[in-house]
Coordinates of C-alpha atoms in Angstrom, one line a residue:
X1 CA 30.4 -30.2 32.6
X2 CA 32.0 -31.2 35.9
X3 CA 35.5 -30.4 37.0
X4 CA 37.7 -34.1 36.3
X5 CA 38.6 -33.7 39.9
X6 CA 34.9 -34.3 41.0
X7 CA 35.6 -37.9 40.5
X8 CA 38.5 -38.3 42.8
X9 CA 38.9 -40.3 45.8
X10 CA 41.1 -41.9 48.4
X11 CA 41.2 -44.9 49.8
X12 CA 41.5 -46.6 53.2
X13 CA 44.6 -48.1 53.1
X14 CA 46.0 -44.5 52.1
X15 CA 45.4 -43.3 56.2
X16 CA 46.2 -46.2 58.0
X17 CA 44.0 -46.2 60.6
X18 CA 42.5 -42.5 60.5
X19 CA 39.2 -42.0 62.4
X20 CA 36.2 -41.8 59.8
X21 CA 35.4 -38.2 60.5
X22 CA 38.9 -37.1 60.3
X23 CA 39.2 -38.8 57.0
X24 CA 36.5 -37.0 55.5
X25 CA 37.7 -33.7 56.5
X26 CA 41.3 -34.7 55.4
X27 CA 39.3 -35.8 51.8
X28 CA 37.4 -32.2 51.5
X29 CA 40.3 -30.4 52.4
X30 CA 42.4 -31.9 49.5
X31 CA 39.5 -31.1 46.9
X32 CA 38.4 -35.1 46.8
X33 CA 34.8 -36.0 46.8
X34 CA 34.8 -39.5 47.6
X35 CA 36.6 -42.0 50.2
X36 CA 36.4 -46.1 50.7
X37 CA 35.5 -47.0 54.3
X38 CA 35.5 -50.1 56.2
X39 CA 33.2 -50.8 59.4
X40 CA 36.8 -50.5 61.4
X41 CA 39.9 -50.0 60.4
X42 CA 43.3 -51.9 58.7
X43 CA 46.2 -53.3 61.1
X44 CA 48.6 -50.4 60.2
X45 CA 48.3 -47.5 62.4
X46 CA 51.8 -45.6 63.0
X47 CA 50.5 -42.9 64.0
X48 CA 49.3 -43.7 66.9
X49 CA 45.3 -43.7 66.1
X50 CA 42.3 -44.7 68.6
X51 CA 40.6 -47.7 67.9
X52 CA 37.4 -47.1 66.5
X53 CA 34.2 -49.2 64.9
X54 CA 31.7 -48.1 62.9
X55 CA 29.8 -51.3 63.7
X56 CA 29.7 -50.7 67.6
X57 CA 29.7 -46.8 68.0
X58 CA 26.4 -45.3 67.1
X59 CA 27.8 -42.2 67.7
X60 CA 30.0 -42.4 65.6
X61 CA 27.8 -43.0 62.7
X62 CA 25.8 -40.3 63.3
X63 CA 29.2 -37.9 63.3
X64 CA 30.0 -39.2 60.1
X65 CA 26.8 -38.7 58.3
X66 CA 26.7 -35.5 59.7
X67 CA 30.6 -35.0 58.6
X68 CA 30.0 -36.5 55.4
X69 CA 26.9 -33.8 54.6
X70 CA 28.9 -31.0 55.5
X71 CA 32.0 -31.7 53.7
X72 CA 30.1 -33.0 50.0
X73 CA 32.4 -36.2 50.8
X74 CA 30.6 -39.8 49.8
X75 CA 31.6 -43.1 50.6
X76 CA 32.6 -44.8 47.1
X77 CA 33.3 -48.0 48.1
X78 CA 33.1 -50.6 51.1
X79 CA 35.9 -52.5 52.1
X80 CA 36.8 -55.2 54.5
X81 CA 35.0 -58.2 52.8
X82 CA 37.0 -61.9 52.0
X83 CA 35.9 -64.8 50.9
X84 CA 37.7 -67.9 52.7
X85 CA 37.3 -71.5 52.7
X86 CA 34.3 -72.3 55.3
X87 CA 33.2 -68.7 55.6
X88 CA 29.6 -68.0 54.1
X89 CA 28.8 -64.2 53.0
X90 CA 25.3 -64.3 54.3
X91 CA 26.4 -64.1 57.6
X92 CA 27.6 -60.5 57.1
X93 CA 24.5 -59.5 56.0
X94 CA 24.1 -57.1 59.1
X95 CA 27.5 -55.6 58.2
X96 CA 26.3 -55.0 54.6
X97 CA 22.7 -53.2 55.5
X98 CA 25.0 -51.0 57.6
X99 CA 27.2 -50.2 54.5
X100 CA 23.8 -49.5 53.0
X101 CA 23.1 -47.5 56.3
X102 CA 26.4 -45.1 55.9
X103 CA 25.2 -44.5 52.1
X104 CA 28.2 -46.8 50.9
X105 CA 27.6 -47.0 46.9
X106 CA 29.5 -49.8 46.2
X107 CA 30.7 -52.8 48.0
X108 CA 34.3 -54.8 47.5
X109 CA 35.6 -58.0 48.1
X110 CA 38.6 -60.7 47.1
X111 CA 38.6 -63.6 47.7
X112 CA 41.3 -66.5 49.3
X113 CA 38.6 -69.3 48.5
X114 CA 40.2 -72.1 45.6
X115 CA 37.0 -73.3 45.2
X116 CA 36.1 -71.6 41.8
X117 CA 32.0 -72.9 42.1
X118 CA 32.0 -71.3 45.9
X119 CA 33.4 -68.3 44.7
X120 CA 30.2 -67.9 42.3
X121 CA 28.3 -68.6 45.0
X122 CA 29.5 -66.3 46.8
X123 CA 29.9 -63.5 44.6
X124 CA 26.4 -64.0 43.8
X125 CA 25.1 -64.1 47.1
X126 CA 27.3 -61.1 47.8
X127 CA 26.0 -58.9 45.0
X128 CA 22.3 -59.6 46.2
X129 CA 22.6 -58.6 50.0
X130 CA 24.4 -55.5 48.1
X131 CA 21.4 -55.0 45.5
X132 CA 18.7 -55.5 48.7
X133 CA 20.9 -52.3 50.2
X134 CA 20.5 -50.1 46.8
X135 CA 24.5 -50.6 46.1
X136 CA 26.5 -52.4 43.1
X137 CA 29.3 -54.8 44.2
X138 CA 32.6 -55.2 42.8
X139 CA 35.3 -58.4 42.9
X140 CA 39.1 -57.2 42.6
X141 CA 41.6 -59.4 41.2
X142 CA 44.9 -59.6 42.2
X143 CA 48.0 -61.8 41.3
X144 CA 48.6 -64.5 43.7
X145 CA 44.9 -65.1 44.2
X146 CA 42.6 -67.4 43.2
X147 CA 41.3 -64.7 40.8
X148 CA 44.3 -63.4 39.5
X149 CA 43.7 -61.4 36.6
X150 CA 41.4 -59.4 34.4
X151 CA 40.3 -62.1 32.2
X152 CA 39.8 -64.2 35.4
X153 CA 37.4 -61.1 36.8
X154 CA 35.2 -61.2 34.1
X155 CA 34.6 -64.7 33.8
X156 CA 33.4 -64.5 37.4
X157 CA 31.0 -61.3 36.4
X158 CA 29.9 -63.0 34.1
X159 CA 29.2 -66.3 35.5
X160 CA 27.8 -63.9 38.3
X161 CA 25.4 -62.1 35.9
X162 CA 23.9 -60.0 38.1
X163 CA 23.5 -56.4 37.0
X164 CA 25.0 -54.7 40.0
X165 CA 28.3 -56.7 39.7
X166 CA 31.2 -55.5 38.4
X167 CA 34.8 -55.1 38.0
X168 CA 37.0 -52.9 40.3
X169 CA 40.4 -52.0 38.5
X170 CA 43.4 -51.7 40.5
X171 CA 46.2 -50.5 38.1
X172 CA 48.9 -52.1 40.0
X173 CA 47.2 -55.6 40.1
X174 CA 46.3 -55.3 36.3
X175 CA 49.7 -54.3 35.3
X176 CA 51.2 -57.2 37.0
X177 CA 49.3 -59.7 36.4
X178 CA 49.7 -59.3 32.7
X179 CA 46.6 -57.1 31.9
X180 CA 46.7 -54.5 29.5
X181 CA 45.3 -51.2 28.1
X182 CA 43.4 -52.1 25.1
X183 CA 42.0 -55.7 27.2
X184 CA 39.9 -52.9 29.2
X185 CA 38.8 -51.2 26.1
X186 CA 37.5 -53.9 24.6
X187 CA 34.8 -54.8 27.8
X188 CA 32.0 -53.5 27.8
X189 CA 32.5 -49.8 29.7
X190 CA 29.1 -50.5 32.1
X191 CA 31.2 -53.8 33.7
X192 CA 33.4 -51.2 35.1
X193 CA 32.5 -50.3 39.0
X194 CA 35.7 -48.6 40.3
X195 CA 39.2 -47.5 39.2
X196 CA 42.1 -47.6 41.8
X197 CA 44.9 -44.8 41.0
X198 CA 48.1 -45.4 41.9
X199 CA 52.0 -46.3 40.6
X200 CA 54.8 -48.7 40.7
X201 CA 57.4 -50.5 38.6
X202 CA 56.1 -52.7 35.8
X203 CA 58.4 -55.3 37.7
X204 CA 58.6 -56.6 41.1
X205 CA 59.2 -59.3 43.4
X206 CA 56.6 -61.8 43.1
X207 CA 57.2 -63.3 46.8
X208 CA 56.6 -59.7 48.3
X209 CA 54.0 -58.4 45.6
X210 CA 50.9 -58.8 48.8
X211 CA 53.3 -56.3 51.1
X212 CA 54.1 -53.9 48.4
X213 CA 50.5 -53.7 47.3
X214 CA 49.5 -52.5 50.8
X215 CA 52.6 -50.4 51.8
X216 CA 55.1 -49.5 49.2
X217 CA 53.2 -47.9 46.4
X218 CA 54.3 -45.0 43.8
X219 CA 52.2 -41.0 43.5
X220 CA 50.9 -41.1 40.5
X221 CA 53.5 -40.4 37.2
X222 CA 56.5 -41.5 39.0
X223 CA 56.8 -45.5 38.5
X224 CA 55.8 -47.2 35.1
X225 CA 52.7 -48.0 34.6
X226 CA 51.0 -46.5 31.5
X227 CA 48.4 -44.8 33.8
X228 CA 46.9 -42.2 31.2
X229 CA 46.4 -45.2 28.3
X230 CA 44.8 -47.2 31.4
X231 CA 42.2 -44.1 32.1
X232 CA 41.7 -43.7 28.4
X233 CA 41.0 -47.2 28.4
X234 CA 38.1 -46.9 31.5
X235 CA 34.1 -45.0 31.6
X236 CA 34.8 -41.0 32.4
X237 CA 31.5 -41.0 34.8
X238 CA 33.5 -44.3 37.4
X239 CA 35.1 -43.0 40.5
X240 CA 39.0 -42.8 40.2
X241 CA 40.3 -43.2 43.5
X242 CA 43.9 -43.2 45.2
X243 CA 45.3 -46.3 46.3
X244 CA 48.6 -44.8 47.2
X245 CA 49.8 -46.4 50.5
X246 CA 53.1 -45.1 51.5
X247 CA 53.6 -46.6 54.8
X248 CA 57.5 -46.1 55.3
X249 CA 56.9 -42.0 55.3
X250 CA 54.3 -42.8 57.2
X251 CA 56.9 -44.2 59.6
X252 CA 58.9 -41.4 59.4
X253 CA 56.2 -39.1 60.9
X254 CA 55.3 -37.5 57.7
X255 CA 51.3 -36.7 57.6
X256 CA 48.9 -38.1 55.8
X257 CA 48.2 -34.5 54.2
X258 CA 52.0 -34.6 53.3
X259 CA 51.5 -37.4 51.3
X260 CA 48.7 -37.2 49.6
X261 CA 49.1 -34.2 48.2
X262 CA 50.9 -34.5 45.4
X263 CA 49.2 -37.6 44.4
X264 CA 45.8 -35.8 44.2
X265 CA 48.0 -32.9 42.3
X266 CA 49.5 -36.1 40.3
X267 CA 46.0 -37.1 39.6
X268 CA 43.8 -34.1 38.7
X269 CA 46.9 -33.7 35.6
X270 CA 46.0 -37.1 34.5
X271 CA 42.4 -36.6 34.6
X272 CA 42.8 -33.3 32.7
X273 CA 44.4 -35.1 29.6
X274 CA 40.9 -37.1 29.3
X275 CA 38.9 -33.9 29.0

């Protein structure tokens, strides 16, 4: 049986900004097996980072594979995909054979778009150009969007009904949006496509719920969110991976090591209690 810990990951928006390669390393080195990666990076950078593209640097590409081999790291998710009014998926369909490229397993997206028959569309269109690139795609729901919640989610998969289209759980967003333990374990464990770790108060400010998502989030055991029920609740053999952005140490010069340390530690304890 494999160690619980062989299914953690971290995410993007943990490193603000941190060149690929150096991501990876920073992964291996604290024992995780799996990162999300965008073609460039998020806005946030305080420390200071060089701009860099996966899209434009072949270079590049090649020193991430080659980092990616070395280290036993894989990319568990793509990021960087939104569906807006006017804005047709197909016309990233370069983008997404290049996440097929980098040996991205799963692509992301959320979408802005009101338009509940041209997010089917969309989905659908996006979970093909994922399935022509061997990968599964994944819609997350968050409150405040036009697919807010978990019972939301699945009426798109299933509207969708593709097989490579599936749910990605963020705990945050299904805490606060009303979602619930035993809601997950009652789907159907193979809609599941990837589990986002993190913490936070049960309560919060609605009108500043988008920054806290992306800055202000909790390690792992020390907010309120009923994490362990919520893993309980999820497939063991599904990627858990940290969403744990913590932007205001960041700020304060404290490393990205520094700070996701003890959420990995935080992490591999909850993991353990499934075993």
């Amino acid at each position: 049986m494999r160690d619980p810990a062989d299914r953690l990951g971290i995410e993007l928006l943990c490193v603000f900004g941190m060149p690929p390669v150096a991501f990876v390393e920073l992964a291996a080195d604290l024992g995780c097996h799996h990162i999300s990666l965008g073609l460039e990076p998020m806005p946030d950078n305080p420390h200071g980072y060089p701009r860099w593209s996966l899209r434009d640097d072949a270079a590049l590409r090649r020193e991430l594979a080659a980092a990616l081999k070395d280290r036993e790291v894989g990319i568990a998710l793509g990021e960087g995909y939104v569906f807006r009014p006017g804005l047709d998926i197909r016309s990233q369909a370069a983008d997404l054979a290049l996440m097929a490229e980098l040996g991205v397993r799963c692509v992301n997206a959320v979408t802005i778009d009101p338009d509940l028959a041209r997010t089917h569309d969309q989905y659908g269109a996006f979970a093909e150009l994922a399935a022509a690139g061997g990968m599964s795609a994944t819609i997350e729901f968050m409150p405040g969007l036009p697919v807010g919640n978990l019972a939301a989610a699945v009426a798109v998969v299933e509207q969708v009904n593709q097989p490579n289209f599936r749910l990605l759980i963020d705990c945050m967003h299904l805490m606060r949006s009303g979602g619930s333990a035993p809601e997950l374990a009652a789907l159907d464990p193979k809609m599941i496509g990837h589990i986002q770790l993190c913490d936070a108060p049960l309560q919060g400010d609605v009108n500043r719920y988008a920054m806290e998502a992306k800055c202000e989030r909790l390690v792992p055991g020390t907010g309120e969110l009923p994490l362990a029920d919520i893993l309980r609740s999820l497939p063991r053999a599904v990627v858990v991976s940290l969403e744990v952005p913590m932007l205001a140490m960041a700020k304060a010069g404290i490393g990205p090591k520094q700070r996701l340390q003890p959420c990995v530690g935080a992490a591999r304890r909850l993991l353990a209690q499934l075993t």
